[in-house]
CSV table of C-alpha atoms in Angstrom, one decimal:
chain,number,residue,atom,x,y,z
A,1,MET,CA,96.9,-35.1,-133.0
A,2,LEU,CA,97.3,-38.5,-130.3
A,3,LEU,CA,95.5,-41.5,-132.0
A,4,HIS,CA,93.9,-44.4,-130.5
A,5,VAL,CA,95.3,-47.2,-132.0
A,6,ALA,CA,92.4,-49.9,-131.3
A,7,THR,CA,94.8,-52.8,-131.0
A,8,HIS,CA,97.0,-54.8,-127.7
A,9,ASN,CA,99.5,-56.2,-131.7
A,10,ALA,CA,103.1,-54.4,-130.5
A,11,LYS,CA,103.9,-55.0,-133.9
A,12,LYS,CA,101.2,-53.5,-135.3
A,13,LEU,CA,101.5,-50.3,-133.4
A,14,LYS,CA,105.7,-50.6,-134.9
A,15,GLU,CA,104.0,-51.1,-138.5
A,16,LEU,CA,101.5,-47.6,-138.8
A,17,ALA,CA,105.0,-45.5,-137.1
A,18,ARG,CA,106.8,-46.0,-139.9
A,19,VAL,CA,104.0,-46.2,-142.6
A,20,LEU,CA,102.9,-42.2,-140.9
A,21,GLU,CA,107.2,-41.7,-140.5
A,22,ALA,CA,107.5,-43.3,-144.3
A,23,ALA,CA,105.4,-41.2,-145.2
A,24,GLY,CA,106.7,-38.2,-143.6
A,25,VAL,CA,103.4,-36.8,-141.5
A,26,GLU,CA,104.4,-34.9,-138.2
A,27,GLY,CA,102.0,-34.2,-136.0
A,28,ILE,CA,100.4,-37.6,-134.7
A,29,GLU,CA,101.7,-39.5,-131.3
A,30,LEU,CA,100.5,-42.9,-131.5
A,31,VAL,CA,98.6,-44.7,-128.2
A,32,SER,CA,97.6,-48.3,-128.3
A,33,SER,CA,94.2,-50.2,-126.2
A,34,GLU,CA,97.4,-51.8,-124.2
A,35,ASP,CA,98.4,-47.8,-123.0
A,36,LEU,CA,94.6,-47.2,-121.2
A,37,LEU,CA,92.8,-48.7,-118.3
A,38,GLY,CA,89.8,-50.2,-117.8
A,39,TYR,CA,89.3,-50.3,-121.8
A,40,PRO,CA,86.1,-51.8,-123.0
A,41,GLU,CA,87.2,-54.6,-125.8
A,42,PRO,CA,83.8,-54.6,-128.9
A,43,VAL,CA,83.4,-57.9,-129.6
A,44,GLU,CA,84.0,-58.3,-133.2
A,45,ASP,CA,81.0,-60.2,-134.2
A,46,GLY,CA,80.8,-58.8,-138.2
A,47,ARG,CA,80.9,-60.6,-140.7
A,48,THR,CA,83.1,-59.0,-142.5
A,49,PHE,CA,86.5,-57.2,-142.0
A,50,ALA,CA,84.9,-54.1,-143.0
A,51,ASP,CA,82.2,-55.0,-140.1
A,52,ASN,CA,84.9,-55.5,-137.8
A,53,ALA,CA,87.4,-52.9,-138.2
A,54,LEU,CA,84.8,-50.2,-137.9
A,55,ILE,CA,83.3,-51.9,-135.2
A,56,LYS,CA,86.6,-51.4,-133.0
A,57,ALA,CA,87.5,-47.8,-134.4
A,58,ARG,CA,84.0,-46.3,-133.4
A,59,VAL,CA,84.1,-47.6,-129.6
A,60,GLY,CA,87.5,-46.6,-129.5
A,61,ALA,CA,86.2,-43.5,-130.6
A,62,LYS,CA,83.5,-43.2,-127.7
A,63,GLU,CA,84.8,-44.7,-125.0
A,64,THR,CA,88.5,-42.2,-125.1
A,65,GLY,CA,87.9,-39.3,-127.2
A,66,LEU,CA,90.5,-39.4,-129.6
A,67,VAL,CA,90.1,-40.6,-133.3
A,68,THR,CA,90.7,-44.1,-133.5
A,69,LEU,CA,92.0,-46.0,-136.3
A,70,ALA,CA,91.4,-50.0,-136.8
A,71,ASP,CA,92.5,-52.9,-138.5
A,72,ASP,CA,91.0,-56.2,-139.2
A,73,SER,CA,93.1,-58.6,-141.4
A,74,GLY,CA,93.5,-62.0,-142.0
A,75,LEU,CA,94.2,-64.5,-145.1
A,76,SER,CA,91.7,-65.7,-147.3
A,77,VAL,CA,92.3,-69.8,-148.3
A,78,ASP,CA,90.6,-70.3,-151.8
A,79,GLU,CA,90.6,-74.4,-151.0
A,80,LEU,CA,88.7,-73.2,-148.1
A,81,GLY,CA,86.2,-70.7,-149.7
A,82,GLY,CA,88.4,-67.9,-148.4
A,83,MET,CA,88.8,-69.2,-144.3
A,84,PRO,CA,89.7,-68.5,-142.2
A,85,GLY,CA,88.9,-65.3,-143.5
A,86,VAL,CA,86.9,-63.0,-139.8
A,87,LEU,CA,87.8,-65.9,-138.3
A,88,SER,CA,92.1,-66.2,-138.8
A,89,ALA,CA,92.8,-65.0,-135.4
A,90,ARG,CA,91.1,-67.9,-134.0
A,91,TRP,CA,91.3,-70.2,-136.3
A,92,SER,CA,92.5,-73.5,-134.1
A,93,GLY,CA,89.3,-72.5,-131.8
A,94,LYS,CA,91.8,-70.4,-129.1
A,95,HIS,CA,92.5,-66.4,-129.9
A,96,GLY,CA,96.0,-65.7,-130.9
A,97,ASP,CA,97.3,-68.5,-130.6
A,98,ASP,CA,99.4,-68.2,-134.4
A,99,GLU,CA,101.6,-72.0,-133.7
A,100,ALA,CA,98.0,-73.9,-133.0
A,101,ASN,CA,96.0,-71.9,-136.3
A,102,ASN,CA,99.1,-72.7,-138.6
A,103,GLU,CA,99.6,-76.5,-137.7
A,104,LEU,CA,95.6,-76.3,-137.6
A,105,LEU,CA,95.7,-74.5,-141.7
A,106,LEU,CA,99.1,-76.8,-142.9
A,107,ALA,CA,97.1,-80.4,-141.6
A,108,GLN,CA,94.0,-79.1,-143.8
A,109,MET,CA,96.0,-78.1,-146.9
A,110,ALA,CA,98.4,-81.4,-146.8
A,111,ASP,CA,96.8,-83.1,-149.5
A,112,VAL,CA,96.5,-80.4,-151.7
A,113,PRO,CA,98.8,-79.4,-154.4
A,114,ASP,CA,100.7,-76.8,-155.8
A,115,LYS,CA,98.7,-75.3,-157.8
A,116,ARG,CA,95.2,-75.1,-155.6
A,117,ARG,CA,97.6,-73.9,-152.7
A,118,ALA,CA,96.3,-70.1,-153.5
A,119,ALA,CA,95.7,-66.8,-150.9
A,120,GLN,CA,95.6,-63.7,-149.8
A,121,PHE,CA,95.9,-61.8,-146.8
A,122,VAL,CA,93.1,-58.9,-146.2
A,123,SER,CA,93.5,-55.3,-144.8
A,124,VAL,CA,90.3,-53.4,-143.8
A,125,CYS,CA,91.2,-50.2,-141.9
A,126,ALA,CA,89.0,-47.7,-140.6
A,127,VAL,CA,89.9,-44.3,-138.6
A,128,VAL,CA,87.1,-42.8,-136.9
A,129,THR,CA,86.8,-38.9,-135.2
A,130,PRO,CA,85.0,-38.6,-132.1
A,131,GLU,CA,82.5,-36.6,-134.5
A,132,GLY,CA,81.7,-39.4,-136.2
A,133,ASP,CA,83.7,-38.6,-139.6
A,134,GLU,CA,84.9,-42.9,-141.0
A,135,TYR,CA,87.6,-43.6,-142.9
A,136,LEU,CA,87.7,-46.8,-144.5
A,137,GLU,CA,90.6,-48.7,-147.0
A,138,LYS,CA,91.4,-51.6,-147.8
A,139,GLY,CA,94.8,-53.8,-148.9
A,140,VAL,CA,95.0,-57.6,-150.5
A,141,TRP,CA,98.3,-59.1,-150.3
A,142,LYS,CA,98.0,-62.0,-152.7
A,143,GLY,CA,100.4,-65.5,-152.5
A,144,ARG,CA,100.6,-68.6,-152.3
A,145,LEU,CA,100.5,-71.5,-148.5
A,146,VAL,CA,103.9,-73.2,-148.3
A,147,ARG,CA,104.2,-76.8,-146.8
A,148,LYS,CA,106.2,-75.6,-143.9
A,149,ALA,CA,106.1,-73.1,-141.2
A,150,THR,CA,109.3,-70.8,-142.0
A,151,GLY,CA,111.0,-67.7,-141.3
A,152,ASP,CA,110.0,-65.7,-137.5
A,153,ASN,CA,110.2,-61.9,-138.9
A,154,GLY,CA,106.8,-61.4,-138.9
A,155,PHE,CA,103.1,-63.1,-137.1
A,156,GLY,CA,100.6,-64.8,-137.5
A,157,TYR,CA,100.2,-66.5,-141.1
A,158,ASP,CA,102.7,-65.4,-141.8
A,159,PRO,CA,106.1,-67.6,-142.2
A,160,LEU,CA,102.8,-69.9,-144.6
A,161,PHE,CA,102.7,-67.0,-146.7
A,162,ILE,CA,104.4,-66.3,-150.0
A,163,PRO,CA,103.9,-64.0,-151.5
A,164,GLU,CA,103.6,-64.1,-155.5
A,165,GLU,CA,106.0,-60.6,-155.2
A,166,GLU,CA,109.3,-63.9,-154.3
A,167,ASP,CA,107.3,-65.8,-157.2
A,168,ALA,CA,108.5,-63.2,-159.7
A,169,ARG,CA,111.6,-62.2,-157.5
A,170,VAL,CA,112.8,-65.2,-158.2
A,171,ALA,CA,111.8,-66.6,-161.2
A,172,GLY,CA,114.1,-67.9,-164.4
A,173,THR,CA,116.9,-68.5,-161.1
A,174,ASP,CA,117.9,-70.7,-158.9
A,175,ASP,CA,117.3,-68.4,-155.3
A,176,LYS,CA,114.6,-69.4,-153.5
A,177,PRO,CA,110.8,-67.1,-152.7
A,178,ARG,CA,111.1,-66.1,-149.2
A,179,THR,CA,107.9,-65.8,-147.1
A,180,SER,CA,106.4,-62.8,-145.8
A,181,ALA,CA,108.1,-63.6,-142.2
A,182,GLU,CA,111.1,-63.9,-143.8
A,183,LEU,CA,110.7,-60.2,-145.9
A,184,SER,CA,112.2,-57.7,-143.4
A,185,ALA,CA,109.9,-54.8,-142.0
A,186,GLU,CA,110.5,-52.2,-144.9
A,187,GLU,CA,110.0,-54.9,-147.7
A,188,LYS,CA,106.5,-55.9,-146.6
A,189,ASP,CA,105.6,-52.3,-145.0
A,190,ALA,CA,105.6,-51.4,-149.3
A,191,LEU,CA,103.7,-54.5,-149.8
A,192,SER,CA,102.0,-56.2,-147.7
A,193,HIS,CA,97.8,-56.1,-146.8
A,194,ARG,CA,98.0,-54.1,-144.3
A,195,GLY,CA,100.7,-51.2,-145.3
A,196,LYS,CA,98.6,-51.0,-148.5
A,197,ALA,CA,95.5,-50.5,-146.2
A,198,LEU,CA,97.7,-47.7,-143.9
A,199,ALA,CA,99.5,-46.3,-146.9
A,200,ALA,CA,95.7,-45.2,-148.5
A,201,LEU,CA,94.7,-44.0,-145.3
A,202,VAL,CA,97.8,-41.6,-144.9
A,203,PRO,CA,96.3,-38.9,-146.3
A,204,ALA,CA,93.3,-38.5,-144.0
A,205,LEU,CA,95.3,-38.9,-141.2
A,206,ALA,CA,97.1,-36.3,-141.6
A,207,GLU,CA,94.8,-33.8,-142.6
A,208,LEU,CA,92.9,-34.6,-139.2
A,209,ALA,CA,95.9,-34.2,-137.5
A,210,ARG,CA,97.0,-30.9,-139.3
A,211,ALA,CA,92.8,-30.6,-138.3
A,212,ALA,CA,93.9,-30.4,-135.2
A,213,GLU,CA,97.4,-28.6,-135.2
A,214,HIS,CA,95.2,-26.0,-136.6
A,215,LYS,CA,92.2,-25.2,-133.6
A,216,GLY,CA,95.6,-26.0,-131.4
A,217,GLU,CA,94.6,-29.1,-129.2
A,218,GLY,CA,96.7,-31.3,-127.3
A,219,ALA,CA,97.2,-34.3,-126.7
A,220,THR,CA,94.8,-35.2,-124.2
A,221,PRO,CA,91.1,-35.0,-125.2
A,222,ASP,CA,88.7,-33.4,-122.8
A,223,ASN,CA,86.1,-34.7,-124.2
A,224,ASP,CA,83.8,-35.4,-120.7
A,225,GLY,CA,83.0,-38.9,-119.9
A,226,ALA,CA,86.9,-40.2,-121.8
A,227,LEU,CA,88.8,-42.5,-120.6
A,228,ALA,CA,92.4,-41.7,-119.3
A,229,VAL,CA,95.3,-41.7,-120.9
A,230,VAL,CA,97.5,-43.4,-118.7
A,231,THR,CA,100.2,-45.8,-118.9
A,232,PRO,CA,99.9,-48.6,-117.0
A,233,GLU,CA,104.0,-48.0,-116.3
A,234,GLU,CA,102.3,-44.8,-114.5
A,235,ALA,CA,99.2,-46.1,-113.3
A,236,GLN,CA,101.9,-48.5,-110.5
A,237,GLY,CA,104.4,-45.3,-110.5
A,238,GLU,CA,100.8,-44.0,-108.6
A,239,ASP,CA,101.0,-47.0,-106.3
A,240,LYS,CA,103.9,-46.2,-105.7
A,241,ASP,CA,103.3,-42.7,-104.9
A,242,THR,CA,99.9,-43.1,-102.6
A,243,ASN,CA,102.0,-46.6,-101.1
A,244,THR,CA,104.6,-44.6,-100.0
A,245,LYS,CA,103.2,-41.0,-98.4
A,246,GLY,CA,100.6,-43.1,-96.6
A,247,ASN,CA,104.0,-45.1,-94.8
A,248,GLU,CA,104.9,-41.0,-94.6
A,249,GLU,CA,102.2,-40.1,-92.5
A,250,ASP,CA,102.2,-42.9,-90.5
């Protein structure tokens, strides 16, 4: 089964691949929105993570004719009344500027004492089929905010977030807790909000893959009007071939 993951974030794609591999799920090939030429990006105007995840998954299933998985994730800070929340990716005003988002959040929390720096990552993952079946799962990762960005293994607000599991690990020792940007990929998968939500979707994805195999469906859907799965590299190759043939005819 070809599974469309509605994201341009290569790290999210790798994260899902690791979760599926760890769960022993077979028969699923992943393709991202980055691999779909002309893919229409939906407007994420939902008021909740679930709203936005479903918006992206529904559009993906409709436009590609593929089972589509989408997530909406963010950081919820208690002192800020749950914000940045659904605005996490564009908290500083520019979408996807991790450094600016982190700097703004640190400035907003500069005078907040340690005991009031609780925060949690939240992820809602949705799977929608071309037939309209929908699956929704939520994951939460509790922790607290540090005062200086540390670590470079993650993305987003990872360098500012110490998971509660890390505080528990070092309790009574001289060790320092690590931020989520200092964890290995495997450690993060086992603990993170998105890892939990994705793991909860594994049974549904495995069943969909088995159903597709039973039907004898190929990797490419035959839905009329669906977007073709063509990578940018393939498109460049086609252009090159066309130009070469044209020169030969001249």
